[in-house]
CSV table of C-alpha atoms and ligand atoms in Angstrom, one decimal:
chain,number,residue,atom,x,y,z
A,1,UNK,CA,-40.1,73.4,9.7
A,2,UNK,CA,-39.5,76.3,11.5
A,3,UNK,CA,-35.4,77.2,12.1
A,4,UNK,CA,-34.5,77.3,15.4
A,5,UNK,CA,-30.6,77.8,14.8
A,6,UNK,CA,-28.2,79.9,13.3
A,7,UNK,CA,-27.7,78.3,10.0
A,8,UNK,CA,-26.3,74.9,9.4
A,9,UNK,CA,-26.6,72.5,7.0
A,10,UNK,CA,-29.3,70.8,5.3
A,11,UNK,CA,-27.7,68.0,3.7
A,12,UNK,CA,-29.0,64.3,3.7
A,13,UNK,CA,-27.5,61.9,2.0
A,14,UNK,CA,-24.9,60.8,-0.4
A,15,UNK,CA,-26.4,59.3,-3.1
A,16,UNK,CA,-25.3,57.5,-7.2
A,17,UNK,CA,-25.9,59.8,-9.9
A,18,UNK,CA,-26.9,56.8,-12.1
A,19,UNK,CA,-29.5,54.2,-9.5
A,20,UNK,CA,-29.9,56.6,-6.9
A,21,UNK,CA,-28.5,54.1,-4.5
A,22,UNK,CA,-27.8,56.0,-1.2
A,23,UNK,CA,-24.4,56.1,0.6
A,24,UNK,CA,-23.2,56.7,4.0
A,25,UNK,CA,-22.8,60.3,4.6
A,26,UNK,CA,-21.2,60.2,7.8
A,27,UNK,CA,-17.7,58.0,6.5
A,28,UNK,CA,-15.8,58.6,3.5
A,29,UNK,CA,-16.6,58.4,0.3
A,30,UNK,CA,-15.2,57.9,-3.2
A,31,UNK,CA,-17.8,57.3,-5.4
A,32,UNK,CA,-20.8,54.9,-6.4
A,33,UNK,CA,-19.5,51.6,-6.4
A,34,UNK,CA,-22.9,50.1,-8.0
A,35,UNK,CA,-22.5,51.8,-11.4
A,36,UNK,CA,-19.1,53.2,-11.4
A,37,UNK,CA,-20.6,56.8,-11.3
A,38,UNK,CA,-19.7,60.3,-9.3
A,39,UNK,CA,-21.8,60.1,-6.2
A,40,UNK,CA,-24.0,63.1,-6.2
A,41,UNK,CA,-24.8,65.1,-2.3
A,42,UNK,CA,-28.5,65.4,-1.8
A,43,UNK,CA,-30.3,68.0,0.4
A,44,UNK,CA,-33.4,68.4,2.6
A,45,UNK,CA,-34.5,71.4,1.2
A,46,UNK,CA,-36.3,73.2,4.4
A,47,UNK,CA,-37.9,77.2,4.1
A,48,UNK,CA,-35.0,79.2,3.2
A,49,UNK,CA,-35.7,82.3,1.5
A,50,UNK,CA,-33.0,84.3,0.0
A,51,UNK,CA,-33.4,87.1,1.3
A,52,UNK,CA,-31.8,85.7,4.4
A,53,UNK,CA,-28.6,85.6,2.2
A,54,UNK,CA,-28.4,89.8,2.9
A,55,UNK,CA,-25.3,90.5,5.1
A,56,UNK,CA,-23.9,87.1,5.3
A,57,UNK,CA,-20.1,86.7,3.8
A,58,UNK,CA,-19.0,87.7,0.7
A,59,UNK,CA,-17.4,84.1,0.1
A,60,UNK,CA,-19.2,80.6,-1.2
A,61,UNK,CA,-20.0,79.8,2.2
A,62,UNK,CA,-22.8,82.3,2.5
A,63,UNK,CA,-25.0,79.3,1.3
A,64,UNK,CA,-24.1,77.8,4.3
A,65,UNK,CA,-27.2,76.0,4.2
A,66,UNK,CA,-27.2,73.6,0.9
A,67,UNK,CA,-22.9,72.9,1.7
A,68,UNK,CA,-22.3,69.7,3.3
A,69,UNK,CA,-20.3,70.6,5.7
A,70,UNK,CA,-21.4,69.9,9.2
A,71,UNK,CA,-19.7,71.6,12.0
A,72,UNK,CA,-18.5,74.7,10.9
A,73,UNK,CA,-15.2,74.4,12.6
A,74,UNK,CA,-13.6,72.1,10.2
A,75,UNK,CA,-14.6,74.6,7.4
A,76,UNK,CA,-11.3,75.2,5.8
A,77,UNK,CA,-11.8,78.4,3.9
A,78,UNK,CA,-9.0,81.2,2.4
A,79,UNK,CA,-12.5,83.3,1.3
A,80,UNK,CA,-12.8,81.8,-1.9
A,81,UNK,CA,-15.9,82.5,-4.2
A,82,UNK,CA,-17.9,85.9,-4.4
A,83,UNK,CA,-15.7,86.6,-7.8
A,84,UNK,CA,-17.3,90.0,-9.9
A,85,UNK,CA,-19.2,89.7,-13.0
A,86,UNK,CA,-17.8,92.3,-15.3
A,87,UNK,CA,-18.9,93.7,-18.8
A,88,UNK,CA,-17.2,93.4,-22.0
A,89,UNK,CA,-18.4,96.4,-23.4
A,90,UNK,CA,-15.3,96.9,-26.2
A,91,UNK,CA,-15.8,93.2,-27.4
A,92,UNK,CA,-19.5,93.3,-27.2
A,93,UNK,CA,-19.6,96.5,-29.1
A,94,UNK,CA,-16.7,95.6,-31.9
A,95,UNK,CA,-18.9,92.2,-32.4
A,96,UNK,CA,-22.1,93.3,-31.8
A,97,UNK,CA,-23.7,91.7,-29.0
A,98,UNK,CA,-26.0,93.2,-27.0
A,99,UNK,CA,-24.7,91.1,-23.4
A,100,UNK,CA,-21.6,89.8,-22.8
A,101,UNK,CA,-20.4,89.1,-19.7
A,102,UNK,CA,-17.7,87.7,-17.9
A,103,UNK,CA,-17.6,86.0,-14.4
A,104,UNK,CA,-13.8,86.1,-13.0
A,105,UNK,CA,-12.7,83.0,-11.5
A,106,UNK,CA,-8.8,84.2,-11.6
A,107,UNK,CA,-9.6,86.6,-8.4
A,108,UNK,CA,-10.3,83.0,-6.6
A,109,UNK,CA,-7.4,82.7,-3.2
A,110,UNK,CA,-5.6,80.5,-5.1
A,111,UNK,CA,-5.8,82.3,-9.0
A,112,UNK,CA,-8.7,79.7,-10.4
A,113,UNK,CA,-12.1,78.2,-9.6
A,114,UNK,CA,-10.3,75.0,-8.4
A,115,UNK,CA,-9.9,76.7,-5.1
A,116,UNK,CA,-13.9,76.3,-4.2
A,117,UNK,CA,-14.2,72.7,-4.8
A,118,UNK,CA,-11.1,72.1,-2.9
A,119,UNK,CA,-11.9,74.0,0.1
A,120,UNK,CA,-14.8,72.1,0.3
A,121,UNK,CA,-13.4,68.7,-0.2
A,122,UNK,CA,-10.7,69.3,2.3
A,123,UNK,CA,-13.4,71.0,4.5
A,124,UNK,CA,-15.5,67.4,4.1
A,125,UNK,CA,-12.2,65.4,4.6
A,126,UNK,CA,-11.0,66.6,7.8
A,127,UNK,CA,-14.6,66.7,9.1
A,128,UNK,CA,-14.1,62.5,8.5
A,129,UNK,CA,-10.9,62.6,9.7
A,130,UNK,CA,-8.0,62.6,6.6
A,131,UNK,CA,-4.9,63.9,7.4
A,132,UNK,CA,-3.2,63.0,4.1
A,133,UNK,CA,-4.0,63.7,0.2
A,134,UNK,CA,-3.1,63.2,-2.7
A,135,UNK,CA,-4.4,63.9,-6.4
A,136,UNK,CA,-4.1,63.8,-10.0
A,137,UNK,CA,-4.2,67.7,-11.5
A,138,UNK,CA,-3.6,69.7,-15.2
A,139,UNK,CA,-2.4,72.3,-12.4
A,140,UNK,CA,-5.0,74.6,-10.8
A,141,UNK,CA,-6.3,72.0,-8.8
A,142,UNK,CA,-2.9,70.7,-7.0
A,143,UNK,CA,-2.4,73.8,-6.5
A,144,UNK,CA,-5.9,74.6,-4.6
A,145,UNK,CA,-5.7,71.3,-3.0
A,146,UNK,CA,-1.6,72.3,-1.9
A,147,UNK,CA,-3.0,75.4,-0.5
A,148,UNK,CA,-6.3,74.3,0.9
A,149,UNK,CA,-4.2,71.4,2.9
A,150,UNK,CA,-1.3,73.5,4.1
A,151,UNK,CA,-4.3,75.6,6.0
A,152,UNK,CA,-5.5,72.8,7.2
A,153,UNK,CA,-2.8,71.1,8.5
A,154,UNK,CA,-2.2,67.8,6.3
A,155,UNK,CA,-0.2,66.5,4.2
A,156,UNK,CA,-0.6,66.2,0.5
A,157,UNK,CA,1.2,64.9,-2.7
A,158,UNK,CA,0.4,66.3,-6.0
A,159,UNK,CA,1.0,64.4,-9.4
A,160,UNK,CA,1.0,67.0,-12.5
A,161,UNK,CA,2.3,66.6,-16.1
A,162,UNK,CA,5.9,67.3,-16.3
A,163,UNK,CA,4.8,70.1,-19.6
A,164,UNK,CA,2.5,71.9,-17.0
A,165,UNK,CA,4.2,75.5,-16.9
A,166,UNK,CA,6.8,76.0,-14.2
A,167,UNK,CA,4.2,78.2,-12.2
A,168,UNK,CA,1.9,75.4,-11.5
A,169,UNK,CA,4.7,73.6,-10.1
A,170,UNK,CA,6.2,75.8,-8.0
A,171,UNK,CA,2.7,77.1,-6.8
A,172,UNK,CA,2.6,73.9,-5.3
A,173,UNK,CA,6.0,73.3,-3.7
A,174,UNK,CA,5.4,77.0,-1.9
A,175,UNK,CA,2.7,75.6,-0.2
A,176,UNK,CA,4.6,72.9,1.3
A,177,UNK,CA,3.3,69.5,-1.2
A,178,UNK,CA,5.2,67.0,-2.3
A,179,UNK,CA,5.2,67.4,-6.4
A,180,UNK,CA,5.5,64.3,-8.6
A,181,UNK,CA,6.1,65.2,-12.1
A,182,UNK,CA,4.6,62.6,-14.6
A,183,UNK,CA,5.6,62.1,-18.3
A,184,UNK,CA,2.2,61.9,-19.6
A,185,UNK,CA,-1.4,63.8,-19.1
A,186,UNK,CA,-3.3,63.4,-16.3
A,187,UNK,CA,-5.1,60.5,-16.6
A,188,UNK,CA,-1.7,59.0,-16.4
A,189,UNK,CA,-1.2,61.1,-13.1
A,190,UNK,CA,-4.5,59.4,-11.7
A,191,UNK,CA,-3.1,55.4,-12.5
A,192,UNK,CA,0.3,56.5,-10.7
A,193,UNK,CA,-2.2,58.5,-7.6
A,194,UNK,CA,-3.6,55.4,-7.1
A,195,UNK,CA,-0.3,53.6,-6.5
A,196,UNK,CA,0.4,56.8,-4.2
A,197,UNK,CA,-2.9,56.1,-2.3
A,198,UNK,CA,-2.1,52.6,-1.5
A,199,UNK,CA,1.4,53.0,-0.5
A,200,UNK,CA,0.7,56.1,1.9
A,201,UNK,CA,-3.3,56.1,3.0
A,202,UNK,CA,-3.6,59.2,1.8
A,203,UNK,CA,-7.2,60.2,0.3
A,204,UNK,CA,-7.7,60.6,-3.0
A,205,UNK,CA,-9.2,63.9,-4.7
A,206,UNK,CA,-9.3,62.9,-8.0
A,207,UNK,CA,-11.9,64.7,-10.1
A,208,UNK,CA,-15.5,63.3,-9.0
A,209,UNK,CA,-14.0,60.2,-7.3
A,210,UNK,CA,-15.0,62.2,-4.4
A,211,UNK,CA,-18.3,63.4,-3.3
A,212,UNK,CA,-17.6,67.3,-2.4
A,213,UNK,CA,-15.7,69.2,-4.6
A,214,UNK,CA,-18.6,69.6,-6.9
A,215,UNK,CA,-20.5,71.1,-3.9
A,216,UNK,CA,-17.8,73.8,-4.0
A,217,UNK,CA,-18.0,74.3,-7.9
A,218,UNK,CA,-21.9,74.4,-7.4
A,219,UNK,CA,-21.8,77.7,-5.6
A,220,UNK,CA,-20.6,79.6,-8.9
A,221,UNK,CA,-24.0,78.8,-9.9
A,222,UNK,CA,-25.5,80.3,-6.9
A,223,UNK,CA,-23.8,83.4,-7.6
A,224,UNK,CA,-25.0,84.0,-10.8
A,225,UNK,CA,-28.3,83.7,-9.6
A,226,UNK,CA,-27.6,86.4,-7.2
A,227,UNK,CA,-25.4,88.7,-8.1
A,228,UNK,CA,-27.6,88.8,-11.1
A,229,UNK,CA,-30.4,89.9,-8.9
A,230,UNK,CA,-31.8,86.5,-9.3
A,231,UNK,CA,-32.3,86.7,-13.5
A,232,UNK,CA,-30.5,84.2,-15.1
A,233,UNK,CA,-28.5,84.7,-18.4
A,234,UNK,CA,-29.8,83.0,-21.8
A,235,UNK,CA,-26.1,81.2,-22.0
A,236,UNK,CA,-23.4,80.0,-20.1
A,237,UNK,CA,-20.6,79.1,-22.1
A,238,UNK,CA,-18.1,76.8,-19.6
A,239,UNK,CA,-14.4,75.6,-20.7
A,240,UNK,CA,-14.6,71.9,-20.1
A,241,UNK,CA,-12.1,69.0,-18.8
A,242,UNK,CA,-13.2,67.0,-16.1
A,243,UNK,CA,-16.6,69.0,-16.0
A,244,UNK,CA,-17.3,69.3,-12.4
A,245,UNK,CA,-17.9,73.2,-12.7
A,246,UNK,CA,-20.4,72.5,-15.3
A,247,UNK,CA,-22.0,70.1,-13.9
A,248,UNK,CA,-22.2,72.1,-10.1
A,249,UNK,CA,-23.3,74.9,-11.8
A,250,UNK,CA,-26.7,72.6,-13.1
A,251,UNK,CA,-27.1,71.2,-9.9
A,252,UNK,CA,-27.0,74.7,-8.1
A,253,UNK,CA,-29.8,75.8,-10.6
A,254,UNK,CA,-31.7,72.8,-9.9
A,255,UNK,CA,-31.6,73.3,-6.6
A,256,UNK,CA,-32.5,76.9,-6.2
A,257,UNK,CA,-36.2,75.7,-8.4
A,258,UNK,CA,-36.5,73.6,-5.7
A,259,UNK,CA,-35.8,76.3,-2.5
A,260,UNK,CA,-38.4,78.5,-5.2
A,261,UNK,CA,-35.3,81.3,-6.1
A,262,UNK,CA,-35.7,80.8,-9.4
A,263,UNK,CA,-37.8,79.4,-12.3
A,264,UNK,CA,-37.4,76.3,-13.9
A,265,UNK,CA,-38.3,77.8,-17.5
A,266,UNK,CA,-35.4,80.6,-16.9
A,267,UNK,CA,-32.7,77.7,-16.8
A,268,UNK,CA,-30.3,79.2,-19.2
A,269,UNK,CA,-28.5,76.8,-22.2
A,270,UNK,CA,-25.4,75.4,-20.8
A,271,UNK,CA,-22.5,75.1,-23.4
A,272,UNK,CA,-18.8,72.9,-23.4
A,273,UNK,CA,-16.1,74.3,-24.8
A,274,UNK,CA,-13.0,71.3,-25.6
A,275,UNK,CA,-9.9,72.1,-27.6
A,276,UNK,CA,-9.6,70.3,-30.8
A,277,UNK,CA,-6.7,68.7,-29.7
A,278,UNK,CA,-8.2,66.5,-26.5
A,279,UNK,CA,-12.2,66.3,-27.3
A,280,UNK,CA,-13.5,63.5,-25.8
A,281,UNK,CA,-16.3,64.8,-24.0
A,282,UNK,CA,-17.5,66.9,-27.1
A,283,UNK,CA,-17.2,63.9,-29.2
A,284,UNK,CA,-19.0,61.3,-26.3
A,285,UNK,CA,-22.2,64.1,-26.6
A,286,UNK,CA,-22.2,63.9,-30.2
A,287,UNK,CA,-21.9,60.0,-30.6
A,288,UNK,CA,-18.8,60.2,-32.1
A,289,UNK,CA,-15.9,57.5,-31.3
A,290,UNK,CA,-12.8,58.9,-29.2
A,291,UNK,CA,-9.3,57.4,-31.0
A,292,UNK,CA,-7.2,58.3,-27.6
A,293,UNK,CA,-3.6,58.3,-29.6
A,294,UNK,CA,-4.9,61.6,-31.3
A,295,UNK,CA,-5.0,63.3,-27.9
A,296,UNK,CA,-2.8,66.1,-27.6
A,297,UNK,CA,-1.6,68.3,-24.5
A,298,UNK,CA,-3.1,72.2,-25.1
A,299,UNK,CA,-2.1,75.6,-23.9
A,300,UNK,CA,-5.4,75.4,-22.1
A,301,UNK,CA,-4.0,72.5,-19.8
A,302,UNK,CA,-7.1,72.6,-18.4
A,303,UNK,CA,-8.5,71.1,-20.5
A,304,UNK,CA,-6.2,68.1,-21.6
A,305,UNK,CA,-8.1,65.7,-20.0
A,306,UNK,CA,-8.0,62.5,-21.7
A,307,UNK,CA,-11.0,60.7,-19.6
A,308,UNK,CA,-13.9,62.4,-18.0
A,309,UNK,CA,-15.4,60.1,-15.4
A,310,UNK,CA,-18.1,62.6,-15.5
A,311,UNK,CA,-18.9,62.4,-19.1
A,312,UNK,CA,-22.6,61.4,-18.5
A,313,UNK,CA,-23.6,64.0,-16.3
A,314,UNK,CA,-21.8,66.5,-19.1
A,315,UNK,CA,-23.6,65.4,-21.7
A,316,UNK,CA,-27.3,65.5,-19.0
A,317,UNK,CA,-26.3,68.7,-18.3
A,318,UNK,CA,-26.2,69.7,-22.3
A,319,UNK,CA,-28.9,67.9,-23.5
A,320,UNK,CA,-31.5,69.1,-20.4
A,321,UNK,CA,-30.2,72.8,-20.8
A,322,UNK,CA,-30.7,72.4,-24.7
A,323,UNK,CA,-27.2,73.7,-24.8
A,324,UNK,CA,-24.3,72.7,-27.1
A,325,UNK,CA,-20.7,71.2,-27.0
A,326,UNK,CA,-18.2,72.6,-29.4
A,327,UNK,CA,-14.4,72.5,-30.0
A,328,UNK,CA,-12.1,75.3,-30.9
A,329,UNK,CA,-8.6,75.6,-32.2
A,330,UNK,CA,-5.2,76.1,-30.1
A,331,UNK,CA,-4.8,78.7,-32.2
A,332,UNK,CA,-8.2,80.3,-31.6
A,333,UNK,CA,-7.6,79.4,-28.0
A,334,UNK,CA,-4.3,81.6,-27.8
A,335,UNK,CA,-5.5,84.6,-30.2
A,336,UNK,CA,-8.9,85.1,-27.6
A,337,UNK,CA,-7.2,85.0,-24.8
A,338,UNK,CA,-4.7,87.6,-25.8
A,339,UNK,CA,-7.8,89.6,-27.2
A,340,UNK,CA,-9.5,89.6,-23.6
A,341,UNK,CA,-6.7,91.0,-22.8
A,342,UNK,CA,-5.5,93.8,-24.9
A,343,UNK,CA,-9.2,94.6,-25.6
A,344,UNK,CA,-10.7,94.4,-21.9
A,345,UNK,CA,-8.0,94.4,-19.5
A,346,UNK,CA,-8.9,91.2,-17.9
A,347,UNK,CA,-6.3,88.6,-17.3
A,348,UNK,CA,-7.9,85.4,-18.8
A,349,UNK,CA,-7.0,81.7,-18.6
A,350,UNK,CA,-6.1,80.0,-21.9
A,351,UNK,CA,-9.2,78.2,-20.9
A,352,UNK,CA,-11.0,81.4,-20.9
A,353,UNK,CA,-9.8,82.5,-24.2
A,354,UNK,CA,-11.1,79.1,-25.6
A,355,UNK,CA,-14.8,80.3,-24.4
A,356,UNK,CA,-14.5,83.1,-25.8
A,357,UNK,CA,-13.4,81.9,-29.1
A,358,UNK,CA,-16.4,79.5,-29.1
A,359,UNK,CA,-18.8,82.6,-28.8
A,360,UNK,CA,-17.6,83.8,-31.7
A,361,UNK,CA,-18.2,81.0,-33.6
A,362,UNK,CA,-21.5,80.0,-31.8
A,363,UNK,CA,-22.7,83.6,-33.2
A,364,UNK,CA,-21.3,83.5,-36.4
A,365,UNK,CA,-23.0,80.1,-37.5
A,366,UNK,CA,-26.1,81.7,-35.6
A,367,UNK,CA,-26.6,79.4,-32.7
A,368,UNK,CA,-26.4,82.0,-30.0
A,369,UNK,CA,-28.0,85.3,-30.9
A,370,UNK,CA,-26.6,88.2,-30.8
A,371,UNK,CA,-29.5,90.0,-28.3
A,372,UNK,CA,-28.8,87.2,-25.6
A,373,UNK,CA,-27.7,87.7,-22.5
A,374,UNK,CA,-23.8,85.6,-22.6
A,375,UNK,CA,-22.0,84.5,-19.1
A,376,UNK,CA,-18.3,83.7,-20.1
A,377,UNK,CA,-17.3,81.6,-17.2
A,378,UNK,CA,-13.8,82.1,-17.0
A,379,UNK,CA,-12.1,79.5,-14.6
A,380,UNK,CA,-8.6,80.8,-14.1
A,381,UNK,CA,-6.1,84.1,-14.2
A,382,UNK,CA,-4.4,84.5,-16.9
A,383,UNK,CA,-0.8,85.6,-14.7
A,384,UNK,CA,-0.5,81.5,-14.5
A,385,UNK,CA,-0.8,81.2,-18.4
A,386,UNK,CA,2.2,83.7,-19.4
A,387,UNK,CA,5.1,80.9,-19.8
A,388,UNK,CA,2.3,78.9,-22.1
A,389,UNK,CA,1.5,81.9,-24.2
A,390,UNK,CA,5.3,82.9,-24.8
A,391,UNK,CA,5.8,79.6,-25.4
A,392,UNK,CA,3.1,79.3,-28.5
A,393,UNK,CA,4.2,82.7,-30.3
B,401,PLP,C1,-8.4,77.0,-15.5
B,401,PLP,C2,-9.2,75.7,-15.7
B,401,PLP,N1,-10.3,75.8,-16.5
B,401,PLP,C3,-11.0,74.7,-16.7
B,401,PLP,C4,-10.7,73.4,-16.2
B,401,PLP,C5,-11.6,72.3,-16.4
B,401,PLP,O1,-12.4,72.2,-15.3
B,401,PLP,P1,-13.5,71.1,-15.1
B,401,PLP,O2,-12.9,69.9,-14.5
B,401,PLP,O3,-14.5,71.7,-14.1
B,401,PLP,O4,-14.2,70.8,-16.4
B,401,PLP,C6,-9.5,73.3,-15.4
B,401,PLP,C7,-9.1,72.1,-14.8
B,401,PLP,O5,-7.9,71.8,-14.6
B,401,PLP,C8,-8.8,74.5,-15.2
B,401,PLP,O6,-7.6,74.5,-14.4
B,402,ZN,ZN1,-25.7,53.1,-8.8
């Protein structure tokens, strides 16, 4: 079909990751009702060559076409996405590996990845109408959503763990949110959102119990693809809680096989990274049985999350990718991060220093090789992790 129109969107329908069942697009959404599963957005792909992605902006929404946003004036955008890929050469050479690199998430509006699938899902929401929010967060994401809302002009309540570092909190408050502390992790946060959500109407973001937020995390995986000049890496090594990043990331790759960017066979492995103390997505993968009173908060807060509504698509997107799903220490989680930092310069999330601690041992036990190309997908800057890592010395 030939384009007519400066671009728009090509989205179709909403529709259940598990039946395929389709959903109204054009009211809100939570998620798919018929199997208690994330409702997955589904595009018309039309011709759309990427080279039509030259001089466009240097933000997420330059792939204006596969977002599901209709009209662009309810985009709600603070520039988020575009974030560098940078070497590690001191690493690399000191553990000898031939590519390592390291795509910065922390440079995001709002210091993490969280602020992507939040601009979209408040983009989505006041394009149906919300004026009020509220979610469950290990931190980054009340924050995004605290920001994303104050630009767009509602209201919103976030409900955090009472251990998340002071900086999460007050992040939120300086963006005008009404902060619930909550003695317990966040899936504890998500029982008392609900009660907030029936009490005030306000929508609930909850991690994939709404449709768009992985449509903002997806784009990460479109700019792989092209700030790598369209050549995927071997591995992508991804720090894992609710797993909406990871699982965007797939679907973007999916997607750009089916626009003809890139080639199914070049689909790199796709690896989860858990902390030893809260595992259960690492342990669902593997078969293993979760016993929820040995779940502990981490200095990756990240990725304390008890219950991963999510945990199918995960564990898909590992077994499709051939990838893997490994835990590492809090101890391993806090020495990596601090050697990213003295050794690199780059200001890494706890959750970043946990990847990077699973390289290691993903090389050393020789599942990763040491002459393939690595993507470290750090979601967050470490300046929000400083409290946490004082804290653990
Ligand atoms: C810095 C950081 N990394 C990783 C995660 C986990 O993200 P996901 O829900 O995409 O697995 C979070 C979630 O709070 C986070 O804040
Ligand atoms: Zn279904």
């Amino acid at each position: 079909m030939e384009k007519m129109y400066a671009p728009t969107t090509y989205v179709s329908h909403l529709a259940c990751s598990k039946c395929g069942q389709e959903f109204d697009i054009k009211s809100l959404q939570t998620f798919a009702t018929c199997c208690e599963r994330p409702l997955i957005v589904r595009y018309n792909f039309l011709d759309l060559g990427k080279e039509e992605l030259i001089g466009r902006p240097l933000n997420m929404w330059r792939y204006r076409e596969v977002l599901p946003v209709i009209h662009d004036e309810n985009i709600v955008s603070l520039s988020e996405g575009m974030t560098p890929i940078l070497d590690m050469p001191r690493l690399s050479q000191k553990y000898g590996l031939r590519t390592v690199i390291l795509k910065d998430e922390g440079l995001n509006p709002t210091g993490s990845f969280k602020s992507r699938g939040l601009s979209m899902a408040v983009s989505k929401a006041k394009e149906l109408g919300v004026t009020e929010c509220v979610i469950p967060t290990a931190g980054n994401a009340g924050g995004a959503l605290s920001a994303y809302c104050a630009r767009a002009g509602m209201k919103v309540t976030v409900l955090m763990p009472d251990i998340t570092p002071d900086i999460f909190q007050e992040e939120c408050k300086f963006y005008g949110a009404d902060l619930i502390l909550v003695d317990g992790l966040i899936d504890r946060c998500g029982e008392l959102s609900k009660e907030v959500q029936e009490r005030t109407g306000a929508f609930n973001m909850s991690t994939l119990k709404e449709p768009y937020r992985i449509e903002g995390k997806k784009t990460m995986g479109y700019e792989i693809a092209e700030q790598l000049n369209w050549q995927l890496p071997d591995v992508i090594i991804y720090p894992t809680g609710g797993g909406t990043g990871l699982i965007g990331i797939w679907k973007a790759f999916k997607e750009m096989v089916e626009l003809g960017w890139i080639h199914e066979e070049d689909l790199p492995k796709m690896v989860v990274v858990q902390t030893e103390n809260c595992a259960p997505v690492v342990k669902y993968i593997h078969g293993q049985e979760i016993d929820e009173a040995t779940i502990k908060r981490s200095i990756a807060n990240g990725l304390a999350v008890p219950k991963a509504f999510g945990r199918d698509l995960i564990k898909e997107t590992v077994e499709e990718s051939n990838g893997y799903a490994i835990t590492v220490s809090e101890d391993q989680i806090y020495e990596s991060t601090l050697e990213i930092g003295s050794q690199e310069g780059i200001s890494v999330a706890t959750e970043g220093g946990a990847i990077w601690a699973a390289l290691k041992d993903l090389v050393s036990d020789g599942r990763v090789k040491s002459d393939e190309k690595i993507l470290l997908l750090n979601t967050g800057s470490g300046n929000k992790y400083l409290e946490n890592l004082r804290n653990y010395r």
